[in-house]
Amino acid sequence: MRLVQFCRQGDEGGVRVGVDRGEGLGVIDLKAFDPSMPMTMRELLEMGAKGMQCAQRALEVSPAQCVVPFAEVRLLSPVLAPEKVVCVGMNYRDHCLEQNAPIPKEPIIFSKFPSAITGPFDDITLPDESQEVDWEVELAFVIGRKGKHIKEEDAMSYVAGFTVANDVSARDWQMKRNGNQWLLGKTFDSFCPLGPALVTTSAVTDPHNLGIRCLVNGIAVQNSNTDQLIFKTEQVVAWVSQFVTLSPGDVFLTGTPPGVGVFRNPPVFLKKGDVVECQIDQVGVIRNNVV
C-alpha cells in the first residue's frame, strides 16, 4: 500500500490520511471510509494492525464516495510532527569513497528537529544565515510500533514502510561552525522534504536494492543504489533502539550516496530558482523548488 497524508486544495488545515489508489486514480480518504479512523498518519500507526487492516479494506473496496481526485489533493509529508527524526551519516560505501573517508565501524547517528520536515512538493527555503546549502537524496523509513532493545532479526516488524527524503544541509554550519556538530546545519526550516507516500514494507521488493537518484534542474547529480548502504534498516533499528525507545511515526533517514555538491570541484550549492528532484525506485519522487 501507498499511504499518504493530504489536505484538500483550499483546506490547508484539514489534514487527512488516505490510501493512494495508484495510476492517478485518486486517494481514498480513510476518515470518510470509516469515521473511527484518525486524521493523521502517526495516529493511524499507533492503532497498529487495526489501522492497517482498515486501509487495506478501503483499497480493496474503493468506494467512489470516499475517493478524492488528485486534482483536489495537496500531498503533505507522510508524517507530521514525529517524536524523532533520526539520521545516519556516512552510510554509503560509494559516498565514503568520494571523500576518502574510512568505512564506519558503527552507525554515525545525528538528528534533525521535526520542524525541518516539509512536504514532497513544498519549497526549500534558503536561509540568510547560509551560503552553502546542499542536496542529499535518502531512503527514509518510518517506525510502526513501539520498541526498545530490538533485535536485528525482529527489526523489520517494527518498520511501517519507506519514503523518499532530501536531507538538505547547510555545509558551512555543518562543517565549519557550531564546533563541527552537524545539528544546526541540518535542521533549518524546510530542510527535510519527505514523501510522496509511506510505502508499506510488503510493497517494496527489497529496500536494500533500489535505484536512488537526485536531479538538480533536470541534471542527475546523484545516481546509486541502496545496495551501497553500510548499515541496513535492520542494523540501524537495532543500534538506535539500544539508546532510545522507538515510537510509531519516528522517521529515520538512512544516508546519502555520492554526488553531493560540497565534494564537487569546484563545490556547487543550491541557489534560488533551482528545482531538486529526489527519486527512489518503487518508493516515489519528490520535487522541491528552491526559494
mmCIF file of C-alpha atoms in Angstrom:
data_model
loop_
_atom_site.group_PDB
_atom_site.id
_atom_site.type_symbol
_atom_site.label_atom_id
_atom_site.label_comp_id
_atom_site.label_asym_id
_atom_site.label_seq_id
_atom_site.Cartn_x
_atom_site.Cartn_y
_atom_site.Cartn_z
ATOM 1 C CA MET A 1 0.000 0.000 0.000
ATOM 2 C CA ARG A 2 0.884 3.608 -0.520
ATOM 3 C CA LEU A 3 -0.364 5.571 2.486
ATOM 4 C CA VAL A 4 -0.488 9.355 2.201
ATOM 5 C CA GLN A 5 -1.194 12.366 4.332
ATOM 6 C CA PHE A 6 -3.020 15.109 2.483
ATOM 7 C CA CYS A 7 -5.358 18.035 2.597
ATOM 8 C CA ARG A 8 -7.879 19.147 0.025
ATOM 9 C CA GLN A 9 -6.854 22.113 -2.099
ATOM 10 C CA GLY A 10 -8.062 25.257 -0.320
ATOM 11 C CA ASP A 11 -8.422 23.490 3.045
ATOM 12 C CA GLU A 12 -4.849 23.693 4.312
ATOM 13 C CA GLY A 13 -5.801 22.966 7.921
ATOM 14 C CA GLY A 14 -7.791 19.821 7.222
ATOM 15 C CA VAL A 15 -5.173 17.073 7.457
ATOM 16 C CA ARG A 16 -6.351 13.604 6.394
ATOM 17 C CA VAL A 17 -4.755 10.218 5.968
ATOM 18 C CA GLY A 18 -5.547 8.143 2.912
ATOM 19 C CA VAL A 19 -4.557 5.387 0.520
ATOM 20 C CA ASP A 20 -3.202 6.226 -2.919
ATOM 21 C CA ARG A 21 -5.077 4.038 -5.432
ATOM 22 C CA GLY A 22 -2.222 4.346 -7.935
ATOM 23 C CA GLU A 23 -2.234 5.173 -11.638
ATOM 24 C CA GLY A 24 -3.682 8.619 -10.951
ATOM 25 C CA LEU A 25 -6.963 7.176 -9.691
ATOM 26 C CA GLY A 26 -7.135 9.402 -6.628
ATOM 27 C CA VAL A 27 -6.834 8.979 -2.871
ATOM 28 C CA ILE A 28 -9.217 7.129 -0.580
ATOM 29 C CA ASP A 29 -9.997 9.302 2.452
ATOM 30 C CA LEU A 30 -9.837 6.830 5.353
ATOM 31 C CA LYS A 31 -11.913 9.049 7.627
ATOM 32 C CA ALA A 32 -14.671 9.130 5.014
ATOM 33 C CA PHE A 33 -14.437 5.350 4.595
ATOM 34 C CA ASP A 34 -14.540 4.654 8.328
ATOM 35 C CA PRO A 35 -15.344 7.510 10.747
ATOM 36 C CA SER A 36 -13.475 5.680 13.528
ATOM 37 C CA MET A 37 -10.186 6.174 11.655
ATOM 38 C CA PRO A 38 -7.860 9.015 12.743
ATOM 39 C CA MET A 39 -6.898 12.039 10.671
ATOM 40 C CA THR A 40 -3.100 11.698 10.792
ATOM 41 C CA MET A 41 -0.564 9.037 9.845
ATOM 42 C CA ARG A 42 1.023 8.959 13.265
ATOM 43 C CA GLU A 43 -2.326 8.182 14.891
ATOM 44 C CA LEU A 44 -3.018 5.537 12.247
ATOM 45 C CA LEU A 45 0.303 3.847 13.004
ATOM 46 C CA GLU A 46 -0.423 3.984 16.722
ATOM 47 C CA MET A 47 -3.564 1.909 16.046
ATOM 48 C CA GLY A 48 -1.361 -0.961 14.893
ATOM 49 C CA ALA A 49 -2.874 -3.795 12.866
ATOM 50 C CA LYS A 50 -6.408 -2.406 13.090
ATOM 51 C CA GLY A 51 -5.423 0.732 11.194
ATOM 52 C CA MET A 52 -3.501 -1.154 8.509
ATOM 53 C CA GLN A 53 -6.357 -3.611 8.036
ATOM 54 C CA CYS A 54 -8.823 -0.767 7.570
ATOM 55 C CA ALA A 55 -6.555 0.857 4.971
ATOM 56 C CA GLN A 56 -6.241 -2.450 3.103
ATOM 57 C CA ARG A 57 -10.005 -2.944 3.188
ATOM 58 C CA ALA A 58 -10.554 0.580 1.872
ATOM 59 C CA LEU A 59 -8.176 -0.076 -1.017
ATOM 60 C CA GLU A 60 -9.954 -3.308 -1.913
ATOM 61 C CA VAL A 61 -13.447 -1.766 -1.792
ATOM 62 C CA SER A 62 -12.525 1.729 -3.124
ATOM 63 C CA PRO A 63 -15.991 3.241 -2.638
ATOM 64 C CA ALA A 64 -16.422 6.121 -5.081
ATOM 65 C CA GLN A 65 -17.832 8.479 -2.467
ATOM 66 C CA CYS A 66 -14.602 8.208 -0.439
ATOM 67 C CA VAL A 67 -12.189 8.853 -3.337
ATOM 68 C CA VAL A 68 -10.681 12.332 -3.650
ATOM 69 C CA PRO A 69 -9.439 13.141 -7.194
ATOM 70 C CA PHE A 70 -5.739 14.016 -7.371
ATOM 71 C CA ALA A 71 -6.624 17.426 -8.786
ATOM 72 C CA GLU A 72 -8.179 18.248 -5.401
ATOM 73 C CA VAL A 73 -5.327 16.825 -3.295
ATOM 74 C CA ARG A 74 -2.284 18.544 -1.839
ATOM 75 C CA LEU A 75 0.116 15.876 -0.612
ATOM 76 C CA LEU A 76 1.773 16.559 2.736
ATOM 77 C CA SER A 77 4.715 14.840 4.361
ATOM 78 C CA PRO A 78 3.642 11.269 5.170
ATOM 79 C CA VAL A 79 4.367 12.012 8.831
ATOM 80 C CA LEU A 80 3.909 15.362 10.559
ATOM 81 C CA ALA A 81 5.486 16.173 13.935
ATOM 82 C CA PRO A 82 7.139 12.808 14.640
ATOM 83 C CA GLU A 83 8.686 12.320 18.049
ATOM 84 C CA LYS A 84 12.094 11.788 16.446
ATOM 85 C CA VAL A 85 13.933 12.338 13.158
ATOM 86 C CA VAL A 86 16.993 10.080 13.300
ATOM 87 C CA CYS A 87 19.687 10.306 10.616
ATOM 88 C CA VAL A 88 22.626 8.095 9.690
ATOM 89 C CA GLY A 89 25.788 9.752 8.400
ATOM 90 C CA MET A 90 28.438 8.285 6.086
ATOM 91 C CA ASN A 91 26.277 5.238 5.363
ATOM 92 C CA TYR A 92 27.013 4.609 1.664
ATOM 93 C CA ARG A 93 30.241 2.918 0.681
ATOM 94 C CA ASP A 94 30.495 4.959 -2.513
ATOM 95 C CA HIS A 95 29.854 8.202 -0.580
ATOM 96 C CA CYS A 96 32.731 7.377 1.786
ATOM 97 C CA LEU A 97 34.987 6.706 -1.203
ATOM 98 C CA GLU A 98 34.210 10.074 -2.816
ATOM 99 C CA GLN A 99 35.577 11.880 0.254
ATOM 100 C CA ASN A 100 38.408 9.437 1.001
ATOM 101 C CA ALA A 101 36.831 8.609 4.344
ATOM 102 C CA PRO A 102 37.123 5.255 6.126
ATOM 103 C CA ILE A 103 34.101 2.954 6.212
ATOM 104 C CA PRO A 104 32.461 3.450 9.636
ATOM 105 C CA LYS A 105 32.557 0.505 12.014
ATOM 106 C CA GLU A 106 29.443 1.703 13.853
ATOM 107 C CA PRO A 107 26.483 3.776 12.630
ATOM 108 C CA ILE A 108 27.080 7.540 12.865
ATOM 109 C CA ILE A 109 23.850 8.932 14.298
ATOM 110 C CA PHE A 110 22.649 12.529 14.319
ATOM 111 C CA SER A 111 19.247 14.168 14.178
ATOM 112 C CA LYS A 112 17.113 16.854 12.628
ATOM 113 C CA PHE A 113 14.380 18.675 14.520
ATOM 114 C CA PRO A 114 10.894 17.584 13.364
ATOM 115 C CA SER A 115 10.200 21.223 12.453
ATOM 116 C CA ALA A 116 12.542 20.769 9.469
ATOM 117 C CA ILE A 117 10.017 18.432 7.793
ATOM 118 C CA THR A 118 8.161 19.760 4.774
ATOM 119 C CA GLY A 119 6.006 18.237 2.070
ATOM 120 C CA PRO A 120 7.089 16.333 -1.044
ATOM 121 C CA PHE A 121 6.362 19.274 -3.349
ATOM 122 C CA ASP A 122 6.824 22.207 -0.959
ATOM 123 C CA ASP A 123 9.571 24.816 -1.276
ATOM 124 C CA ILE A 124 13.043 24.573 0.208
ATOM 125 C CA THR A 125 13.803 27.968 1.727
ATOM 126 C CA LEU A 126 17.399 29.174 1.570
ATOM 127 C CA PRO A 127 18.250 30.720 4.958
ATOM 128 C CA ASP A 128 20.028 34.078 5.046
ATOM 129 C CA GLU A 129 22.480 32.513 7.504
ATOM 130 C CA SER A 130 23.966 30.049 4.994
ATOM 131 C CA GLN A 131 25.608 30.351 1.574
ATOM 132 C CA GLU A 132 26.345 26.621 1.187
ATOM 133 C CA VAL A 133 23.047 24.718 1.024
ATOM 134 C CA ASP A 134 23.407 21.242 -0.476
ATOM 135 C CA TRP A 135 21.221 18.297 -1.531
ATOM 136 C CA GLU A 136 21.159 14.706 -0.209
ATOM 137 C CA VAL A 137 18.681 12.156 -1.559
ATOM 138 C CA GLU A 138 17.974 9.487 1.062
ATOM 139 C CA LEU A 139 15.836 6.426 1.615
ATOM 140 C CA ALA A 140 13.796 7.019 4.765
ATOM 141 C CA PHE A 141 11.787 4.588 6.842
ATOM 142 C CA VAL A 142 9.084 5.125 9.445
ATOM 143 C CA ILE A 143 8.618 3.172 12.659
ATOM 144 C CA GLY A 144 5.272 1.419 13.009
ATOM 145 C CA ARG A 145 5.276 0.227 16.610
ATOM 146 C CA LYS A 146 6.944 0.959 19.918
ATOM 147 C CA GLY A 147 10.112 -0.871 20.824
ATOM 148 C CA LYS A 148 13.369 -0.840 22.789
ATOM 149 C CA HIS A 149 16.413 -3.122 22.521
ATOM 150 C CA ILE A 150 15.076 -4.555 19.267
ATOM 151 C CA LYS A 151 16.958 -7.493 17.769
ATOM 152 C CA GLU A 152 18.113 -7.280 14.157
ATOM 153 C CA GLU A 153 16.113 -10.349 13.217
ATOM 154 C CA ASP A 154 12.928 -8.695 14.532
ATOM 155 C CA ALA A 155 13.633 -5.177 13.305
ATOM 156 C CA MET A 156 11.613 -5.156 10.075
ATOM 157 C CA SER A 157 8.450 -5.946 12.025
ATOM 158 C CA TYR A 158 8.865 -2.535 13.676
ATOM 159 C CA VAL A 159 9.082 -0.689 10.328
ATOM 160 C CA ALA A 160 5.808 0.557 8.840
ATOM 161 C CA GLY A 161 7.253 1.483 5.479
ATOM 162 C CA PHE A 162 9.573 3.579 3.355
ATOM 163 C CA THR A 163 9.548 7.063 1.846
ATOM 164 C CA VAL A 164 11.843 9.480 -0.004
ATOM 165 C CA ALA A 165 13.765 12.186 1.850
ATOM 166 C CA ASN A 166 16.071 15.055 0.995
ATOM 167 C CA ASP A 167 18.473 15.715 3.871
ATOM 168 C CA VAL A 168 19.063 19.332 2.865
ATOM 169 C CA SER A 169 22.281 20.513 4.504
ATOM 170 C CA ALA A 170 23.943 23.868 5.153
ATOM 171 C CA ARG A 171 27.572 22.769 4.753
ATOM 172 C CA ASP A 172 29.071 25.924 6.269
ATOM 173 C CA TRP A 173 27.194 25.274 9.513
ATOM 174 C CA GLN A 174 27.736 21.513 9.352
ATOM 175 C CA MET A 175 31.467 21.587 8.658
ATOM 176 C CA LYS A 176 32.855 24.949 9.771
ATOM 177 C CA ARG A 177 30.603 26.299 12.533
ATOM 178 C CA ASN A 178 28.942 25.091 15.732
ATOM 179 C CA GLY A 179 32.026 23.130 16.809
ATOM 180 C CA ASN A 180 31.554 20.756 13.846
ATOM 181 C CA GLN A 181 28.371 19.433 15.403
ATOM 182 C CA TRP A 182 26.031 18.657 12.495
ATOM 183 C CA LEU A 183 22.657 19.535 14.022
ATOM 184 C CA LEU A 184 22.319 23.227 13.138
ATOM 185 C CA GLY A 185 23.451 22.731 9.544
ATOM 186 C CA LYS A 186 20.853 20.012 9.096
ATOM 187 C CA THR A 187 17.790 21.439 10.741
ATOM 188 C CA PHE A 188 16.846 24.805 9.226
ATOM 189 C CA ASP A 189 13.137 25.068 8.441
ATOM 190 C CA SER A 190 12.204 23.151 5.243
ATOM 191 C CA PHE A 191 15.456 21.104 5.315
ATOM 192 C CA CYS A 192 13.668 17.733 5.362
ATOM 193 C CA PRO A 193 11.277 17.249 2.421
ATOM 194 C CA LEU A 194 9.544 13.863 2.759
ATOM 195 C CA GLY A 195 7.145 11.871 0.623
ATOM 196 C CA PRO A 196 5.242 11.431 -1.514
ATOM 197 C CA ALA A 197 3.846 8.382 0.323
ATOM 198 C CA LEU A 198 4.603 5.900 3.057
ATOM 199 C CA VAL A 199 5.080 2.709 1.056
ATOM 200 C CA THR A 200 4.419 -0.262 3.315
ATOM 201 C CA THR A 201 7.228 -2.787 3.700
ATOM 202 C CA SER A 202 5.256 -5.501 1.885
ATOM 203 C CA ALA A 203 5.064 -3.275 -1.224
ATOM 204 C CA VAL A 204 8.867 -2.869 -1.506
ATOM 205 C CA THR A 205 10.592 -5.897 -3.024
ATOM 206 C CA ASP A 206 13.984 -5.258 -1.395
ATOM 207 C CA PRO A 207 14.686 -1.892 0.245
ATOM 208 C CA HIS A 208 18.399 -2.615 0.003
ATOM 209 C CA ASN A 209 18.435 -2.952 -3.782
ATOM 210 C CA LEU A 210 16.719 0.173 -5.104
ATOM 211 C CA GLY A 211 17.935 2.747 -7.594
ATOM 212 C CA ILE A 212 18.336 6.119 -5.877
ATOM 213 C CA ARG A 213 18.858 9.415 -7.711
ATOM 214 C CA CYS A 214 18.886 13.184 -7.269
ATOM 215 C CA LEU A 215 18.449 15.672 -10.108
ATOM 216 C CA VAL A 216 19.072 19.411 -9.892
ATOM 217 C CA ASN A 217 17.389 21.352 -12.698
ATOM 218 C CA GLY A 218 16.922 18.082 -14.567
ATOM 219 C CA ILE A 219 20.602 17.082 -14.415
ATOM 220 C CA ALA A 220 21.474 13.915 -12.482
ATOM 221 C CA VAL A 221 23.851 14.749 -9.628
ATOM 222 C CA GLN A 222 23.443 11.553 -7.582
ATOM 223 C CA ASN A 223 22.863 8.104 -9.068
ATOM 224 C CA SER A 224 23.447 4.985 -6.982
ATOM 225 C CA ASN A 225 21.708 2.013 -5.395
ATOM 226 C CA THR A 226 20.708 1.265 -1.835
ATOM 227 C CA ASP A 227 22.825 -1.883 -2.058
ATOM 228 C CA GLN A 228 25.669 0.509 -1.177
ATOM 229 C CA LEU A 229 24.256 1.006 2.333
ATOM 230 C CA ILE A 230 26.782 0.045 5.007
ATOM 231 C CA PHE A 231 24.256 -0.324 7.841
ATOM 232 C CA LYS A 232 20.929 -1.577 6.556
ATOM 233 C CA THR A 233 17.493 -0.939 8.014
ATOM 234 C CA GLU A 234 17.598 -3.826 10.482
ATOM 235 C CA GLN A 235 21.018 -2.827 11.800
ATOM 236 C CA VAL A 236 20.020 0.806 12.227
ATOM 237 C CA VAL A 237 16.829 -0.078 14.112
ATOM 238 C CA ALA A 238 18.699 -2.445 16.426
ATOM 239 C CA TRP A 239 21.508 0.032 17.026
ATOM 240 C CA VAL A 240 19.409 3.108 17.795
ATOM 241 C CA SER A 241 16.898 1.182 19.921
ATOM 242 C CA GLN A 242 19.722 0.416 22.359
ATOM 243 C CA PHE A 243 19.692 4.092 23.320
ATOM 244 C CA VAL A 244 16.108 5.308 22.889
ATOM 245 C CA THR A 245 12.631 3.842 22.753
ATOM 246 C CA LEU A 246 11.315 3.938 19.198
ATOM 247 C CA SER A 247 7.746 5.136 18.726
ATOM 248 C CA PRO A 248 5.206 4.950 15.885
ATOM 249 C CA GLY A 249 5.881 7.739 13.409
ATOM 250 C CA ASP A 250 9.583 8.103 14.161
ATOM 251 C CA VAL A 251 11.404 8.933 10.911
ATOM 252 C CA PHE A 252 14.818 7.528 10.001
ATOM 253 C CA LEU A 253 16.980 8.901 7.166
ATOM 254 C CA THR A 254 19.465 6.232 6.146
ATOM 255 C CA GLY A 255 22.231 8.253 4.455
ATOM 256 C CA THR A 256 23.105 9.596 1.016
ATOM 257 C CA PRO A 257 25.105 8.280 -1.951
ATOM 258 C CA PRO A 258 27.922 10.185 -3.708
ATOM 259 C CA GLY A 259 27.384 13.282 -5.811
ATOM 260 C CA VAL A 260 26.621 15.942 -3.202
ATOM 261 C CA GLY A 261 27.595 19.485 -4.091
ATOM 262 C CA VAL A 262 30.188 20.091 -1.405
ATOM 263 C CA PHE A 263 32.575 17.429 -2.751
ATOM 264 C CA ARG A 264 32.446 18.626 -6.347
ATOM 265 C CA ASN A 265 35.362 20.538 -7.814
ATOM 266 C CA PRO A 266 34.570 23.357 -7.538
ATOM 267 C CA PRO A 267 31.789 22.908 -4.943
ATOM 268 C CA VAL A 268 28.231 23.550 -6.129
ATOM 269 C CA PHE A 269 25.435 24.754 -3.881
ATOM 270 C CA LEU A 270 21.743 25.368 -4.323
ATOM 271 C CA LYS A 271 20.518 28.782 -5.435
ATOM 272 C CA LYS A 272 17.152 30.474 -5.732
ATOM 273 C CA GLY A 273 15.208 29.100 -8.684
ATOM 274 C CA ASP A 274 16.752 25.612 -8.611
ATOM 275 C CA VAL A 275 14.491 22.561 -8.700
ATOM 276 C CA VAL A 276 15.618 19.481 -6.754
ATOM 277 C CA GLU A 277 14.086 16.111 -7.589
ATOM 278 C CA CYS A 278 14.768 13.006 -5.492
ATOM 279 C CA GLN A 279 13.816 9.616 -6.895
ATOM 280 C CA ILE A 280 13.854 6.115 -5.398
ATOM 281 C CA ASP A 281 12.603 3.120 -7.365
ATOM 282 C CA GLN A 282 9.346 1.609 -6.035
ATOM 283 C CA VAL A 283 9.062 4.383 -3.437
ATOM 284 C CA GLY A 284 8.453 7.569 -5.395
ATOM 285 C CA VAL A 285 9.589 11.030 -6.403
ATOM 286 C CA ILE A 286 9.686 14.322 -4.500
ATOM 287 C CA ARG A 287 10.311 17.641 -6.214
ATOM 288 C CA ASN A 288 11.060 20.907 -4.425
ATOM 289 C CA ASN A 289 11.638 24.418 -5.691
ATOM 290 C CA VAL A 290 14.412 26.385 -4.002
ATOM 291 C CA VAL A 291 13.309 29.860 -2.880
#
